[in-house]
Coordinates of N, CA and C in Angstrom, one line a residue:
M1 N 0.9 -1.3 0.1 CA 0.4 -0.3 -0.4 C 1.0 1.2 -0.3
A2 N 0.1 2.2 -0.7 CA 1.3 3.5 -1.3 C 0.9 4.2 0.3
T3 N 2.3 5.1 0.7 CA 2.5 6.0 2.0 C 1.0 7.0 1.3
P4 N 0.5 7.8 2.2 CA -0.9 8.3 2.0 C 0.1 10.3 2.1
V5 N -0.5 11.1 1.3 CA 0.2 12.4 0.6 C -0.5 13.3 1.3
F6 N -0.8 14.1 1.9 CA -1.0 15.1 2.8 C -0.6 16.7 2.1
R7 N -1.5 17.7 1.7 CA -1.2 19.1 1.5 C -1.7 19.5 2.5
A8 N -0.6 20.4 3.1 CA -0.5 21.4 4.6 C 0.2 22.5 4.3
P9 N -1.0 23.5 4.1 CA -0.8 24.9 3.8 C -0.4 25.4 4.8
M10 N -0.5 25.1 6.0 CA -0.1 25.5 7.4 C -0.4 27.0 7.5
R11 N -1.7 27.5 7.3 CA -1.9 29.1 6.7 C -3.3 28.9 8.2
A12 N -3.0 29.9 9.1 CA -4.6 29.8 10.0 C -5.5 31.0 9.7
R13 N -6.8 30.0 9.2 CA -7.6 31.0 9.0 C -8.3 31.9 10.2
D14 N -7.8 32.1 10.8 CA -8.2 33.5 11.6 C -7.0 34.6 11.5
R15 N -5.7 34.5 10.8 CA -4.8 35.5 11.0 C -4.1 35.5 9.2
D16 N -4.4 37.2 9.1 CA -3.8 37.3 7.8 C -2.5 37.9 7.8
L17 N -1.7 36.9 7.5 CA -0.6 36.7 7.2 C 0.2 36.6 5.9
P18 N 1.4 37.3 5.2 CA 1.9 37.0 4.1 C 2.0 34.9 4.2
D19 N 1.4 34.9 3.0 CA 1.8 33.7 2.3 C 3.1 32.8 3.0
G20 N 2.7 31.8 3.0 CA 4.1 30.9 3.6 C 4.6 30.8 5.4
A21 N 4.0 32.1 5.6 CA 4.5 32.4 7.2 C 4.5 30.7 8.3
G22 N 3.6 30.7 8.0 CA 3.0 29.4 8.8 C 4.3 28.2 8.2
A23 N 4.1 28.2 6.8 CA 4.7 27.0 6.3 C 6.8 27.7 7.0
D24 N 6.9 28.6 7.0 CA 7.9 29.0 7.5 C 8.7 28.4 8.8
H25 N 7.8 28.9 9.6 CA 7.6 28.6 10.8 C 7.9 27.1 10.9
G26 N 7.0 26.8 10.7 CA 7.3 24.7 10.9 C 8.2 24.1 10.1
I27 N 8.8 24.5 9.2 CA 9.8 23.9 8.5 C 11.3 24.5 9.7
E28 N 11.2 25.6 9.2 CA 12.0 26.0 10.6 C 12.3 24.9 11.9
R29 N 11.2 25.0 12.5 CA 11.1 24.3 13.7 C 10.9 22.6 13.5
G30 N 10.7 22.0 12.3 CA 10.5 20.8 12.4 C 9.4 19.9 12.6
V31 N 8.0 21.0 12.2 CA 6.9 20.4 12.8 C 5.9 20.6 11.4
V32 N 5.0 19.7 11.2 CA 3.4 20.2 10.8 C 2.7 20.5 11.5
G33 N 2.1 21.3 11.1 CA 0.5 22.1 11.8 C -0.2 22.6 11.3
I34 N -1.7 22.4 12.2 CA -2.6 23.7 12.0 C -2.9 24.5 13.1
G35 N -4.2 24.9 12.7 CA -4.3 26.2 13.6 C -5.3 26.1 14.8
D36 N -6.7 27.2 14.5 CA -7.3 27.3 15.5 C -6.7 27.4 17.1
P37 N -6.4 27.9 18.0 CA -5.5 28.1 18.9 C -7.0 28.5 20.2
L38 N -6.2 27.6 20.7 CA -7.1 27.4 22.0 C -6.9 28.5 23.3
D39 N -8.3 29.0 23.6 CA -8.1 29.5 24.8 C -7.3 28.8 25.9
G40 N -6.9 29.7 27.0 CA -6.5 28.9 28.5 C -5.4 28.0 28.2
P41 N -4.5 27.2 29.2 CA -3.6 26.4 29.6 C -3.1 25.1 28.4
P42 N -2.2 25.2 27.2 CA -2.3 24.2 26.6 C -2.6 22.8 26.7
P43 N -3.3 22.3 26.2 CA -3.9 21.1 26.7 C -3.1 20.1 26.3
E44 N -3.2 19.0 27.6 CA -1.6 18.1 26.9 C -2.1 16.9 26.5
A45 N -3.3 16.5 26.3 CA -4.0 15.0 26.0 C -4.5 15.5 24.5
I46 N -5.0 14.5 23.6 CA -5.6 15.1 22.2 C -7.0 15.0 22.6
E47 N -7.7 14.4 23.2 CA -9.0 14.0 23.3 C -9.2 15.5 24.3
E48 N -8.7 16.2 25.0 CA -9.0 17.8 25.8 C -8.3 18.7 25.0
A49 N -7.9 18.4 23.6 CA -7.5 19.4 22.3 C -9.0 19.4 21.8
V50 N -9.4 18.1 21.7 CA -10.1 17.3 20.5 C -11.9 18.9 21.2
L51 N -11.8 17.9 22.3 CA -12.8 18.6 23.0 C -13.2 20.4 22.9
R52 N -12.1 20.9 23.4 CA -11.7 22.4 23.5 C -12.2 23.1 22.1
A53 N -11.3 22.3 21.5 CA -11.8 23.0 19.6 C -13.3 22.9 19.5
T54 N -13.6 21.7 19.8 CA -14.9 22.0 19.2 C -16.0 22.8 19.7
E55 N -15.7 22.7 21.3 CA -16.4 23.9 22.3 C -16.6 25.8 21.7
Q56 N -14.9 25.9 21.2 CA -14.4 26.9 21.1 C -14.4 27.5 19.5
H57 N -14.3 26.4 18.2 CA -14.4 27.1 16.9 C -15.6 25.8 16.6
G58 N -16.0 24.7 17.1 CA -17.1 24.3 16.2 C -16.8 22.9 16.0
E59 N -17.7 21.9 15.8 CA -17.7 20.7 15.4 C -16.2 20.5 14.1
R60 N -16.7 21.4 13.2 CA -15.5 20.6 12.0 C -14.0 21.4 12.4
A61 N -14.3 21.9 13.2 CA -12.5 22.4 14.2 C -12.1 21.4 14.6
G62 N -13.2 20.4 15.9 CA -12.8 19.5 16.4 C -12.5 18.0 15.6
R63 N -13.5 17.7 14.5 CA -13.4 16.7 13.4 C -11.5 16.8 12.5
L64 N -10.9 18.1 12.5 CA -10.1 18.0 11.6 C -9.2 18.0 12.6
L65 N -9.2 18.5 13.7 CA -8.4 18.2 14.7 C -7.7 16.9 15.5
S66 N -8.7 16.1 15.5 CA -8.9 15.1 15.4 C -8.5 13.9 14.0
A67 N -8.5 14.1 13.4 CA -8.4 14.1 12.0 C -6.7 14.3 11.8
F68 N -6.2 15.2 12.1 CA -4.5 15.6 12.1 C -4.0 14.6 13.0
A69 N -4.5 14.7 14.3 CA -3.7 13.8 15.2 C -3.9 12.1 14.7
G70 N -4.7 12.1 13.7 CA -4.7 10.3 13.7 C -3.8 10.3 12.6
V71 N -3.5 11.1 11.9 CA -2.6 10.4 10.7 C -1.9 9.9 10.9
E72 N -1.4 8.7 9.9 CA -0.4 7.7 10.6 C 1.5 8.2 10.1
D73 N 2.2 8.2 11.4 CA 3.3 8.7 11.2 C 3.9 7.7 9.8
G74 N 4.8 8.5 9.2 CA 5.3 8.0 7.8 C 4.6 9.0 6.7
S75 N 3.9 9.5 7.1 CA 3.3 9.7 5.8 C 3.7 11.2 5.6
F76 N 3.5 11.6 4.2 CA 3.7 12.5 3.3 C 3.3 14.1 3.5
V77 N 4.2 14.6 3.7 CA 2.8 16.2 3.6 C 4.1 17.3 2.6
W78 N 3.0 18.0 1.7 CA 3.7 19.1 1.3 C 3.5 20.6 1.3
T79 N 3.8 21.1 1.6 CA 3.8 22.4 1.6 C 4.1 23.8 1.0
R80 N 3.9 24.9 1.4 CA 4.6 25.8 -0.1 C 5.5 27.0 1.0
D81 N 6.4 27.4 0.6 CA 7.0 28.3 1.6 C 7.2 29.8 1.3
G82 N 7.1 30.3 2.2 CA 7.4 31.6 2.0 C 7.4 32.6 0.7
G83 N 8.3 32.1 -0.1 CA 8.9 31.8 -1.3 C 8.5 31.5 -2.5
G84 N 7.0 30.7 -1.9 CA 6.0 30.0 -2.9 C 6.7 28.7 -3.5
A85 N 7.9 28.2 -3.7 CA 8.6 27.1 -3.5 C 7.5 25.7 -2.1
Y86 N 7.7 24.8 -3.3 CA 7.1 23.7 -2.0 C 8.4 22.8 -1.9
A87 N 7.6 22.2 -0.6 CA 8.7 21.9 0.1 C 7.8 20.2 0.7
L88 N 9.0 19.3 0.9 CA 8.2 18.3 1.0 C 8.9 17.7 2.5
G89 N 8.0 16.9 3.3 CA 8.2 16.5 4.3 C 7.1 15.2 5.2
R90 N 7.6 15.0 5.9 CA 7.1 13.5 6.7 C 7.1 13.4 7.9
I91 N 5.5 13.1 8.4 CA 5.3 13.1 9.8 C 6.1 12.4 10.4
D92 N 6.6 12.3 11.9 CA 7.5 11.1 12.6 C 7.1 11.4 13.8
G93 N 5.6 11.8 14.5 CA 5.8 11.8 16.0 C 4.3 12.1 16.2
P94 N 3.9 12.2 17.4 CA 2.8 12.5 17.8 C 2.2 14.1 17.6
W95 N 1.0 14.2 17.8 CA 0.2 15.6 17.7 C 0.7 16.3 19.3
R96 N 1.1 17.5 19.2 CA 1.3 18.2 20.5 C 0.6 19.9 20.5
C97 N 0.4 20.1 21.6 CA 0.0 21.8 21.6 C 1.2 22.6 21.5
D98 N 1.4 23.6 20.5 CA 2.3 24.4 21.1 C 1.6 25.4 21.4
G99 N 2.0 25.6 22.4 CA 1.7 27.4 23.3 C 2.6 28.2 23.2
S100 N 3.8 28.4 22.4 CA 4.7 29.4 22.4 C 4.1 30.6 22.1
A101 N 4.2 32.0 22.3 CA 4.2 33.0 21.4 C 4.5 32.8 20.0
A102 N 5.8 32.0 19.6 CA 6.1 32.6 18.0 C 4.5 31.5 17.1
A103 N 4.6 30.1 17.7 CA 3.4 29.5 17.3 C 1.9 30.0 17.5
R104 N 2.1 31.0 18.9 CA 0.7 31.6 18.8 C 0.7 33.0 17.5
R105 N 1.5 33.0 17.3 CA 1.7 34.8 16.7 C 1.1 34.1 14.7
V106 N 1.8 32.7 14.3 CA 1.2 32.3 12.8 C 0.0 31.4 12.9
G107 N -0.4 31.4 14.5 CA -2.0 30.4 14.4 C -1.6 29.4 14.3
I108 N -0.1 28.6 14.3 CA -0.1 27.1 13.5 C 0.2 26.1 15.3
V109 N -0.7 26.1 16.0 CA -0.1 25.5 17.3 C -0.3 24.2 17.5
H110 N -1.5 23.6 16.8 CA -1.6 22.2 16.9 C -0.4 21.6 15.8
V111 N 0.5 20.8 16.1 CA 1.5 20.2 15.6 C 1.8 19.0 16.1
R112 N 2.7 18.0 15.0 CA 3.8 16.9 14.7 C 4.9 16.9 14.6
P113 N 5.8 16.6 15.1 CA 7.0 16.9 14.5 C 7.0 15.8 13.3
A114 N 8.2 16.5 12.1 CA 8.2 16.0 10.9 C 9.7 16.5 10.2
T115 N 9.9 15.7 9.1 CA 11.3 15.5 8.8 C 11.2 16.3 7.3
W116 N 11.9 17.4 7.1 CA 11.7 18.2 5.8 C 12.9 18.0 5.1
L117 N 12.6 17.9 3.6 CA 14.3 17.5 2.7 C 14.7 19.4 2.6
Q118 N 15.7 19.1 2.6 CA 16.5 20.7 2.6 C 16.5 21.5 1.3
R119 N 15.8 20.6 -0.3 CA 15.8 20.8 -1.1 C 14.2 21.3 -1.7
R120 N 13.9 22.3 -2.3 CA 12.5 23.1 -2.6 C 12.1 22.3 -3.6
F121 N 10.9 22.5 -4.3 CA 10.5 22.0 -5.7 C 9.6 23.5 -6.5
G122 N 10.0 23.2 -8.0 CA 9.4 24.4 -8.0 C 7.9 23.4 -8.6
D123 N 6.8 24.6 -9.5 CA 5.9 24.2 -9.8 C 6.0 23.1 -10.6
G124 N 6.4 22.6 -11.8 CA 6.6 21.4 -12.4 C 7.2 20.1 -11.9
E125 N 7.7 20.4 -11.2 CA 8.5 19.1 -10.2 C 7.2 18.1 -9.3
V126 N 6.2 19.0 -8.7 CA 5.9 18.4 -8.0 C 4.2 17.5 -8.6
P127 N 4.4 16.4 -7.9 CA 2.9 15.9 -9.1 C 1.7 16.8 -8.9
A128 N 1.4 16.3 -9.9 CA 0.1 17.3 -10.7 C -0.5 17.6 -9.5
A129 N -1.3 16.1 -8.7 CA -2.7 16.8 -8.1 C -2.2 17.6 -6.7
V130 N -0.8 17.1 -6.3 CA -0.6 17.8 -5.7 C -0.3 19.4 -5.7
A131 N 0.1 19.7 -6.9 CA -0.4 21.4 -7.0 C -1.2 21.8 -7.8
A132 N -2.7 20.6 -8.0 CA -4.0 21.3 -8.1 C -4.8 21.6 -7.1
T133 N -4.2 20.6 -5.8 CA -4.4 20.8 -4.1 C -4.4 22.2 -3.7
F134 N -3.0 22.5 -4.0 CA -2.5 24.3 -3.5 C -3.3 25.5 -4.8
A135 N -3.4 25.2 -5.9 CA -4.0 25.9 -6.9 C -5.1 26.3 -6.4
R136 N -6.2 25.1 -5.3 CA -7.6 25.6 -5.1 C -8.0 26.7 -4.4
G137 N -6.8 26.5 -3.5 CA -6.5 27.4 -2.0 C -6.9 26.9 -1.1
G138 N -7.3 27.3 -0.2 CA -7.9 26.9 1.1 C -6.8 27.2 2.4
R139 N -7.2 26.8 3.3 CA -6.2 26.5 4.3 C -6.3 25.4 5.0
N140 N -7.0 24.4 4.6 CA -7.3 23.3 5.5 C -6.2 22.0 5.3
F141 N -6.1 21.1 6.6 CA -5.1 20.2 6.2 C -5.9 18.5 5.0
Q142 N -5.5 18.6 4.2 CA -6.1 17.4 3.4 C -5.3 16.2 2.7
R143 N -5.8 14.7 2.5 CA -5.0 14.3 1.6 C -5.3 14.3 0.7
T144 N -4.1 14.1 -0.1 CA -4.7 13.7 -1.8 C -4.6 12.7 -2.0
H145 N -5.9 12.6 -2.4 CA -6.0 11.2 -3.0 C -6.2 10.5 -4.2
D146 N -4.5 10.2 -4.8 CA -4.1 10.3 -6.3 C -2.8 9.2 -5.9
A147 N -2.9 8.0 -6.9 CA -1.9 7.0 -6.6 C -0.6 7.7 -7.7
Q148 N -1.1 8.8 -8.2 CA 0.2 9.0 -8.6 C 1.1 10.1 -7.9
A149 N 0.1 10.6 -8.0 CA 0.9 11.8 -6.4 C 1.8 11.0 -5.0
E150 N 1.3 10.1 -5.3 CA 1.3 8.9 -3.2 C 2.9 8.7 -4.4
A151 N 2.9 7.9 -5.9 CA 4.1 7.3 -6.1 C 5.7 8.3 -6.4
R152 N 4.9 9.4 -6.9 CA 5.9 10.4 -7.2 C 6.6 11.3 -6.0
T153 N 5.6 11.5 -5.1 CA 6.2 12.0 -3.6 C 7.4 10.9 -3.0
A154 N 6.6 9.9 -3.2 CA 7.9 8.8 -2.7 C 9.1 8.7 -3.0
E155 N 8.8 9.0 -4.6 CA 10.2 9.1 -5.8 C 11.1 10.1 -5.4
L156 N 10.5 11.3 -5.2 CA 11.0 12.5 -4.7 C 11.7 12.3 -3.5
W157 N 11.2 12.2 -2.4 CA 11.4 12.0 -1.0 C 12.6 11.1 -0.9
D158 N 12.7 9.6 -1.7 CA 14.0 8.9 -1.9 C 15.0 9.2 -2.1
A159 N 14.7 10.4 -3.5 CA 15.6 11.4 -4.1 C 16.7 11.8 -3.1
G160 N 16.1 12.7 -1.9 CA 15.9 13.6 -1.4 C 16.5 13.1 0.2
A161 N 15.9 12.4 0.9 CA 16.2 11.6 1.7 C 17.3 11.8 2.7
P162 N 16.7 12.8 3.7 CA 18.4 13.4 5.1 C 19.0 11.8 5.0

């Protein structure tokens, strides 16, 4: 079975920041993440975080957080950095809430450890289905359901793996 591929814009819905600000933050810190900051102290358990996200931001936010936390380790993620280039990473650890001022500033507080390739990719180098998900816009973490994208992403990872 192929390794899942996800689109991770790392762009908070509640902030008007420059394109790539959240992605640059995540790549620099070795994480992939999503937003919807929570009031109060950072939760330590995902169950508490999902409950609070649902209470503070609605059922959809709770479902998205639960799904993000449940993505299997080893899954690939694509994002776009502040310069517009694509970055390829791989999730390699559990969810945690990052309550730091820097994370709250960019709105990317629900994070998972990720290993990012140093190499960046241009529009013509990424799988077409990946480019299409970014071209549609949006700020949600979502799976790219495309066998060719999964195969090509794995090839690119293998060619540049740390």
